[in-house]
PDB file of C-alpha atoms in Angstrom:
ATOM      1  CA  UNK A   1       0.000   0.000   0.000  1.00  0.00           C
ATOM      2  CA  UNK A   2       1.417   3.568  -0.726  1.00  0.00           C
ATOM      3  CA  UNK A   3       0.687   6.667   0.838  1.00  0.00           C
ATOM      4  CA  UNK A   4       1.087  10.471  -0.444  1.00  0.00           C
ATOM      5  CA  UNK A   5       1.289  13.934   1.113  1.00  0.00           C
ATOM      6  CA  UNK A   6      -0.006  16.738  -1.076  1.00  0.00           C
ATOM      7  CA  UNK A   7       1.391  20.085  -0.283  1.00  0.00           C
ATOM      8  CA  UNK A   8       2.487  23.491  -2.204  1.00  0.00           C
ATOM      9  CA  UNK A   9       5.044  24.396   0.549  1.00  0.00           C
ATOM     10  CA  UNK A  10       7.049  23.008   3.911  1.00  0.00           C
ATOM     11  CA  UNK A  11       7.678  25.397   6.881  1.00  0.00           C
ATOM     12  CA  UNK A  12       9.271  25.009  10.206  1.00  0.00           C
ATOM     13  CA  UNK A  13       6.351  25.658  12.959  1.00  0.00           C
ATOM     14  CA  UNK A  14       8.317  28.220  14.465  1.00  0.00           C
ATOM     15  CA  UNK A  15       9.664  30.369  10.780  1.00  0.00           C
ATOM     16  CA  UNK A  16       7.926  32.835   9.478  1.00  0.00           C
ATOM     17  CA  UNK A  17       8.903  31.470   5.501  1.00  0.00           C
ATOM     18  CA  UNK A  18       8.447  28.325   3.719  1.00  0.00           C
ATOM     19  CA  UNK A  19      11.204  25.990   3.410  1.00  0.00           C
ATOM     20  CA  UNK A  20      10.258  24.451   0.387  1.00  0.00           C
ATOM     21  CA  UNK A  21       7.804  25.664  -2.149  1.00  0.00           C
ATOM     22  CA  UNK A  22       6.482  23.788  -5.399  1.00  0.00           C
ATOM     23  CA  UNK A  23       4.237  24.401  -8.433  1.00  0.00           C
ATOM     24  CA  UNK A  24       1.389  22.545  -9.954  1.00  0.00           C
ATOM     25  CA  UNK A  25       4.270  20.983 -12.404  1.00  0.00           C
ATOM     26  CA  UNK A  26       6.554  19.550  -9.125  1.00  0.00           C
ATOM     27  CA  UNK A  27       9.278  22.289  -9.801  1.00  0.00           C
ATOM     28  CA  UNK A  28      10.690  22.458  -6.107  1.00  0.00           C
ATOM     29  CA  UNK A  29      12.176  25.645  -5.335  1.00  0.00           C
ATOM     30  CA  UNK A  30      14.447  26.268  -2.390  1.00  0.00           C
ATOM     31  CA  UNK A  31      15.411  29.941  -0.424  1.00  0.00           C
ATOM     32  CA  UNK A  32      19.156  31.197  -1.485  1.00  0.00           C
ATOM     33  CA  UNK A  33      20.269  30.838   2.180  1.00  0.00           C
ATOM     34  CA  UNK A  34      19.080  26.463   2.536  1.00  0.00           C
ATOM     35  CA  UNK A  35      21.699  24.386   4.397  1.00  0.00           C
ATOM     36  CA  UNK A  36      21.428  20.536   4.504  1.00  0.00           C
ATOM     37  CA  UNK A  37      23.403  18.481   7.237  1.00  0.00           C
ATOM     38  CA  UNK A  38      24.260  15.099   7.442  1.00  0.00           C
ATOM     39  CA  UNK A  39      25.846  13.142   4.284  1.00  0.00           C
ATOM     40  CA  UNK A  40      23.713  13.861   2.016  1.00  0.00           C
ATOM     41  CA  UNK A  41      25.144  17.530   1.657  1.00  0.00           C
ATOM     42  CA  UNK A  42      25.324  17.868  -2.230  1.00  0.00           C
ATOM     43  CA  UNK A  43      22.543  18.064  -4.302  1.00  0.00           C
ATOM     44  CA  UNK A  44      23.712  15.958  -7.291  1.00  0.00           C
ATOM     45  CA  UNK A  45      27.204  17.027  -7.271  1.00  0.00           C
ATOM     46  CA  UNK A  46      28.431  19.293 -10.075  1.00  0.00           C
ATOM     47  CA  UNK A  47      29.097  22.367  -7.708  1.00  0.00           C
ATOM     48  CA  UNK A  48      31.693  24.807  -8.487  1.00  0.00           C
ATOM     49  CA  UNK A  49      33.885  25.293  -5.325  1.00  0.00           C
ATOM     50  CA  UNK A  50      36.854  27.494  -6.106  1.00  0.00           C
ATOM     51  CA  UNK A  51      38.290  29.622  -8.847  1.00  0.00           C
ATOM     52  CA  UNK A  52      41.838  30.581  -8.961  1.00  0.00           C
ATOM     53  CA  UNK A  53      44.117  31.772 -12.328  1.00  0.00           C
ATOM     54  CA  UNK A  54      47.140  33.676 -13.258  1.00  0.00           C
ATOM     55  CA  UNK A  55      47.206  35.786 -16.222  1.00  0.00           C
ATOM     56  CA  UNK A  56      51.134  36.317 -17.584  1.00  0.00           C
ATOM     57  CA  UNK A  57      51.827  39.271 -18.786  1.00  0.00           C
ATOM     58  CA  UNK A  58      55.714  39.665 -19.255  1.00  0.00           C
ATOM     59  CA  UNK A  59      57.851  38.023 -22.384  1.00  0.00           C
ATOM     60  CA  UNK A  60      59.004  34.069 -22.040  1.00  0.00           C
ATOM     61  CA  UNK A  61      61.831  33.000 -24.849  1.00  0.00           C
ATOM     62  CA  UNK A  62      63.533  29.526 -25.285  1.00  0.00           C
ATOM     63  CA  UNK A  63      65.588  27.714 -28.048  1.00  0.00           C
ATOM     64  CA  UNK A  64      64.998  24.036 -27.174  1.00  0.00           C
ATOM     65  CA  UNK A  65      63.607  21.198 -28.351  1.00  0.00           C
ATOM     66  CA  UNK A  66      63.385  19.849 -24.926  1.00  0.00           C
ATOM     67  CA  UNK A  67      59.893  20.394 -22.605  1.00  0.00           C
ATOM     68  CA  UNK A  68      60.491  23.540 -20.576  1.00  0.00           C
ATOM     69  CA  UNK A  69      58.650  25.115 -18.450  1.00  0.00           C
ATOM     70  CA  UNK A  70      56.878  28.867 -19.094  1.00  0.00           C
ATOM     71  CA  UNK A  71      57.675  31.207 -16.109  1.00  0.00           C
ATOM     72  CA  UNK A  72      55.004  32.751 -14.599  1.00  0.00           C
ATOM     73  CA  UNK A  73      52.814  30.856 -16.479  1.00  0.00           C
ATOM     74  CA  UNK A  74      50.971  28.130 -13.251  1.00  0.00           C
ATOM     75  CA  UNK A  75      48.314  28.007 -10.864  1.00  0.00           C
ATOM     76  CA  UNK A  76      48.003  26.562  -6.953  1.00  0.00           C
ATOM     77  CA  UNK A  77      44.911  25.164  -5.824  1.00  0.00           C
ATOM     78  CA  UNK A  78      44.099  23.134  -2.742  1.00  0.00           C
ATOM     79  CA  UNK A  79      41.182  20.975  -3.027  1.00  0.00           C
ATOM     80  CA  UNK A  80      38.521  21.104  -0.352  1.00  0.00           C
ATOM     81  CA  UNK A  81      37.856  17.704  -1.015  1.00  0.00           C
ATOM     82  CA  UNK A  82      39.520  14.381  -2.693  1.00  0.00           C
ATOM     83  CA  UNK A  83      36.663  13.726  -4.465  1.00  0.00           C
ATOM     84  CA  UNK A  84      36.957  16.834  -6.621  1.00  0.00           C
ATOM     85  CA  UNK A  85      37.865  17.443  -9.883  1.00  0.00           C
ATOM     86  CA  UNK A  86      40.155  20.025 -11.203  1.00  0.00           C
ATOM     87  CA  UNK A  87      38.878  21.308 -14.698  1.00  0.00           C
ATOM     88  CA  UNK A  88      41.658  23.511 -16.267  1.00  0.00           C
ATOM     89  CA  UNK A  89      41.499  26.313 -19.105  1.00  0.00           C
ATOM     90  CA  UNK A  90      44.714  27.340 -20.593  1.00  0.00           C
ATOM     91  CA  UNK A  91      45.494  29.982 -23.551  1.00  0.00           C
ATOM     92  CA  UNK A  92      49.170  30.874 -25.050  1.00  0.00           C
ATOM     93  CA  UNK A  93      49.629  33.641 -26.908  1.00  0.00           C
ATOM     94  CA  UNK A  94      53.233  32.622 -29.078  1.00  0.00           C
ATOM     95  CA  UNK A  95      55.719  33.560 -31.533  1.00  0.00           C
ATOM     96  CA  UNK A  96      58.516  31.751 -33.533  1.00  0.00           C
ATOM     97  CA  UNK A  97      61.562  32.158 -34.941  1.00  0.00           C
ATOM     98  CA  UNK A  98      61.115  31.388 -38.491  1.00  0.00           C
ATOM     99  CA  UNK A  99      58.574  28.737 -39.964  1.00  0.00           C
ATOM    100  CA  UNK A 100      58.027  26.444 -36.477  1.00  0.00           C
ATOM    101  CA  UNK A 101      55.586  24.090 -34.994  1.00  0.00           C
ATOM    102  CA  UNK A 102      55.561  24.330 -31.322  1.00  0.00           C
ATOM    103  CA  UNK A 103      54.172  21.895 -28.341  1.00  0.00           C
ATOM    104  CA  UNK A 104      52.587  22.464 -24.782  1.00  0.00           C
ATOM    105  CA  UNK A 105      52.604  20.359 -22.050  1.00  0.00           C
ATOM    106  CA  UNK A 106      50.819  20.611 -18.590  1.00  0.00           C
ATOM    107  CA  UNK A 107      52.278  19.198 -15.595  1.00  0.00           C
ATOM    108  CA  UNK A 108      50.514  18.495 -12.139  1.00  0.00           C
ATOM    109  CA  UNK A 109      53.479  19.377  -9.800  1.00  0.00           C
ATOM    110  CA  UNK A 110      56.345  17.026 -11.294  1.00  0.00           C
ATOM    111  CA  UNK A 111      53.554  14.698 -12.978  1.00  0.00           C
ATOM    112  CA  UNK A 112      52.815  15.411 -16.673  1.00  0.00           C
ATOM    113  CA  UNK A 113      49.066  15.055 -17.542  1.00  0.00           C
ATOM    114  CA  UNK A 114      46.609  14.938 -20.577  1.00  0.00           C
ATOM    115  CA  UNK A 115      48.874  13.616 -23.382  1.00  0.00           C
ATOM    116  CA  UNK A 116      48.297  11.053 -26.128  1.00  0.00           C
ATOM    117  CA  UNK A 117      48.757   7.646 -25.489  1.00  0.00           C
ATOM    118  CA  UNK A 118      52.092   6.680 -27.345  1.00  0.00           C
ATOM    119  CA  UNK A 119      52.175   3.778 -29.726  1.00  0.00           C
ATOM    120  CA  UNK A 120      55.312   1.307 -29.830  1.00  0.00           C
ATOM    121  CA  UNK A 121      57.653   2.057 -32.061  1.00  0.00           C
ATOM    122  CA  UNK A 122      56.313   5.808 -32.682  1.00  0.00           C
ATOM    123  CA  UNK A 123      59.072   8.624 -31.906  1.00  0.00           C
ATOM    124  CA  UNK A 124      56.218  11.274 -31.703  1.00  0.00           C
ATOM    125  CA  UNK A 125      56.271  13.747 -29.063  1.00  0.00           C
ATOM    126  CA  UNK A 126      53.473  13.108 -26.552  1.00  0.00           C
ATOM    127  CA  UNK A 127      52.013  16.346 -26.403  1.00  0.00           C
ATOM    128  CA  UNK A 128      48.714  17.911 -25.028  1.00  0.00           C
ATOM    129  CA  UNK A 129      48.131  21.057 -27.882  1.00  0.00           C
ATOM    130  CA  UNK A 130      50.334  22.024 -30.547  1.00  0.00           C
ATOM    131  CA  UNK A 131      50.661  24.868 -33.045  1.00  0.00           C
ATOM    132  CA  UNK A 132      52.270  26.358 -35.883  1.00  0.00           C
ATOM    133  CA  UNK A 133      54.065  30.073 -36.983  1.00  0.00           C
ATOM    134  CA  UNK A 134      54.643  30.797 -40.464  1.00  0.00           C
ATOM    135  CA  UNK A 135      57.432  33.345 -39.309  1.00  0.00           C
ATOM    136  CA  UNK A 136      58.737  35.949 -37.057  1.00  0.00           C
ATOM    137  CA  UNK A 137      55.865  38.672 -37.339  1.00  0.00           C
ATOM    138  CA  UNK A 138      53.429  36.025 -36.759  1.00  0.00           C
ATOM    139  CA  UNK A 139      51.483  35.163 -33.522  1.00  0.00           C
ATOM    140  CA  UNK A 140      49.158  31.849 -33.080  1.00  0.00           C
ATOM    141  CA  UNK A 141      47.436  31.141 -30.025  1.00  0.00           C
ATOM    142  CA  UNK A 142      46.845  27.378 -28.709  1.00  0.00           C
ATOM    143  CA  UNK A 143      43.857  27.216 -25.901  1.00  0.00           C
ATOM    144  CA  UNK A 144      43.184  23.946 -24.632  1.00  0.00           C
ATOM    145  CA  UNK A 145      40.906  22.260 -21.452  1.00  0.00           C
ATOM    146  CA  UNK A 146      41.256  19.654 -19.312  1.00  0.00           C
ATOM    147  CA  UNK A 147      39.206  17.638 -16.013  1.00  0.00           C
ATOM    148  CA  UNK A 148      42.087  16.460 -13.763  1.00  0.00           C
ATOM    149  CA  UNK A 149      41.010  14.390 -10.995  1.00  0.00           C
ATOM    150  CA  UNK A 150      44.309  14.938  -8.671  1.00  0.00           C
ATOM    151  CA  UNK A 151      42.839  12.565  -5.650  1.00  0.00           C
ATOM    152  CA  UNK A 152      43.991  15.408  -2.840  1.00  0.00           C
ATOM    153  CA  UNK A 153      43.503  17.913  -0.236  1.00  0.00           C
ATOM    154  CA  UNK A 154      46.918  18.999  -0.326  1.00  0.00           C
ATOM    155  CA  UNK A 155      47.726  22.411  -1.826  1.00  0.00           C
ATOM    156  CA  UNK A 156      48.571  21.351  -5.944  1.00  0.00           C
ATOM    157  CA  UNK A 157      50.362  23.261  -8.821  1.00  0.00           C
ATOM    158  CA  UNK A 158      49.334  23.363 -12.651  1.00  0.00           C
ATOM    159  CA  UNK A 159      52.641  24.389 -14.574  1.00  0.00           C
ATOM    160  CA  UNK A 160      52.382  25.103 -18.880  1.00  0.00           C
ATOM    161  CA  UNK A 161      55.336  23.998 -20.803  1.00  0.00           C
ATOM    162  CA  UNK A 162      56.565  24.310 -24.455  1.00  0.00           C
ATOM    163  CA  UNK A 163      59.200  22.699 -26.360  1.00  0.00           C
ATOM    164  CA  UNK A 164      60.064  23.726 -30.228  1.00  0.00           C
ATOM    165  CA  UNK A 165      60.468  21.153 -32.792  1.00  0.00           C
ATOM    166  CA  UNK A 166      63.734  22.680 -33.930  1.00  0.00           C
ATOM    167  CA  UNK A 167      66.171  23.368 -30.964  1.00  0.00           C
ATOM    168  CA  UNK A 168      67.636  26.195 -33.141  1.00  0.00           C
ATOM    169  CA  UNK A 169      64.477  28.338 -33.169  1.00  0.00           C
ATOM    170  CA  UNK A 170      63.048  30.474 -30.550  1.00  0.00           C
ATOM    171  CA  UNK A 171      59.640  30.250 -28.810  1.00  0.00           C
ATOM    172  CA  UNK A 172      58.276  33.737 -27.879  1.00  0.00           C
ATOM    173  CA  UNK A 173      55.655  33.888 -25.449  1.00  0.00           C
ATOM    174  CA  UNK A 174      53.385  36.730 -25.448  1.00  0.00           C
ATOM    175  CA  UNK A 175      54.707  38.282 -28.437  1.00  0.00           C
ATOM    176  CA  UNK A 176      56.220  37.934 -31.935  1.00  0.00           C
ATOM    177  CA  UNK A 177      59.944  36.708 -32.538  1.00  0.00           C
ATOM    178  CA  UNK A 178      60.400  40.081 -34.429  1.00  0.00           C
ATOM    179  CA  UNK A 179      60.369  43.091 -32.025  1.00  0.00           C
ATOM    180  CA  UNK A 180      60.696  45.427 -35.663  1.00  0.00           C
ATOM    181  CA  UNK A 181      58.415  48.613 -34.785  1.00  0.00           C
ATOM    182  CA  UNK A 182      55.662  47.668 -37.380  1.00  0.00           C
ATOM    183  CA  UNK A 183      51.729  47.071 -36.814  1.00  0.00           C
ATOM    184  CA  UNK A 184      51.836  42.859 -37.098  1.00  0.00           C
ATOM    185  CA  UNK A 185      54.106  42.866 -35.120  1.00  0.00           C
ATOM    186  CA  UNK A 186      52.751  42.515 -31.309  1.00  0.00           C
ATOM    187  CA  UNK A 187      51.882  41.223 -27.675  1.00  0.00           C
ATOM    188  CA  UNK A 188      49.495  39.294 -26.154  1.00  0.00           C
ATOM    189  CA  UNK A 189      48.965  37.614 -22.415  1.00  0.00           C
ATOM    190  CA  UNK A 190      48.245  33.930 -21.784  1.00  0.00           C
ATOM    191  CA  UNK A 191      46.545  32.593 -18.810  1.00  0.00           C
ATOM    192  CA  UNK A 192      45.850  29.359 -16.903  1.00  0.00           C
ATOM    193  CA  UNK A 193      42.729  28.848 -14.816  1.00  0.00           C
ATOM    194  CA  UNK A 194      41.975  25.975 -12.466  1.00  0.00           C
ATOM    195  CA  UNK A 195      38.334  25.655 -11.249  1.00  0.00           C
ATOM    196  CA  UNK A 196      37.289  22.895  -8.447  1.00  0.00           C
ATOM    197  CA  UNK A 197      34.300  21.084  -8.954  1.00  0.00           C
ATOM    198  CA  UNK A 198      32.492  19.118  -6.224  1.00  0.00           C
ATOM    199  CA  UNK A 199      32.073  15.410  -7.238  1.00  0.00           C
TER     200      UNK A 199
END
């Protein structure tokens, strides 16, 4: 046998406001200020906890064909709880020496993250984004995301690296390789945002 309570609204007998109010469709509609206790304290997950970037504005320049890292160019978060998920935004504004194809990397403290898988046998660089300049009063920009699910309540760091394909050429970040006093030729800034969302 099942039983039902029909009501439009729930109120404590000693507030002076409903608790809970609902329409003749079932849409339940709760005050901006409701708390819940005990473990059931997330309504379907999903929440967004914290918010924390860095936007770089100065110049970064390498030569190398070898991942390293942007200065100035990370994040530190410390998730509330080990269930949450880190969902990252990153943009790079770059230049090159010459005609160049250029690869990011993002590392979780000393722990690179979100690359291909690598097949046996395949010299490719494992890479997260890549891009290309077609010469030294160019700029591209390479934006990627990513949901990290670090497994920690200890304080974290996102770091952005880059590595050229030819050690010989340059990598400029935040502006073009040619600093020539002409219109294309210009600066940008790049940023990294980490955002922690509640399981």
């Amino acid at each position: 046998m099942s039983s039902r309570l029909v009501v439009n609204s729930v109120r404590h007998t000693g507030a002076s406001a409903d608790a809970i109010t609902m329409d003749a469709s079932g849409n339940v509609t709760f005050p901006g200020n409701a708390t819940c206790s005990g473990t059931a304290t997330n309504f379907g997950g999903g929440k967004l906890l914290q918010v924390v970037s860095t936007t770089k504005t100065d110049h970064f320049s390498m030569a190398s064909d070898t991942s390293t890292e942007i200065t100035g160019l990370n994040v530190s978060i410390t998730p509330a709880a080990s269930t949450s998920k880190i969902y990252l935004m990153v943009n790079v504004g770059f230049g090159t020496a010459a005609n160049t194809y250029v690869a990011f990397n993002i590392k979780r403290d000393s722990t690179l993250i979100c690359v291909t898988t690598a097949v046996s046998g395949d010299s490719r660089r494992q890479s997260t984004a890549s891009g290309h300049v077609n010469g030294t009063s160019f700029m591209e920009n390479a934006a990627f995301n990513f949901l990290d699910t670090p497994n920690t309540t200890s304080a974290i760091s996102y770091k952005v690296f880059t590595s050229s394909l030819y050690a010989s050429r340059s990598i400029n970040i935040n502006r073009t390789n040619s600093t020539s006093d002409e219109l294309y030729n210009q600066g940008v800034t790049s940023t990294i945002t980490a955002m922690e969302v509640a399981a």
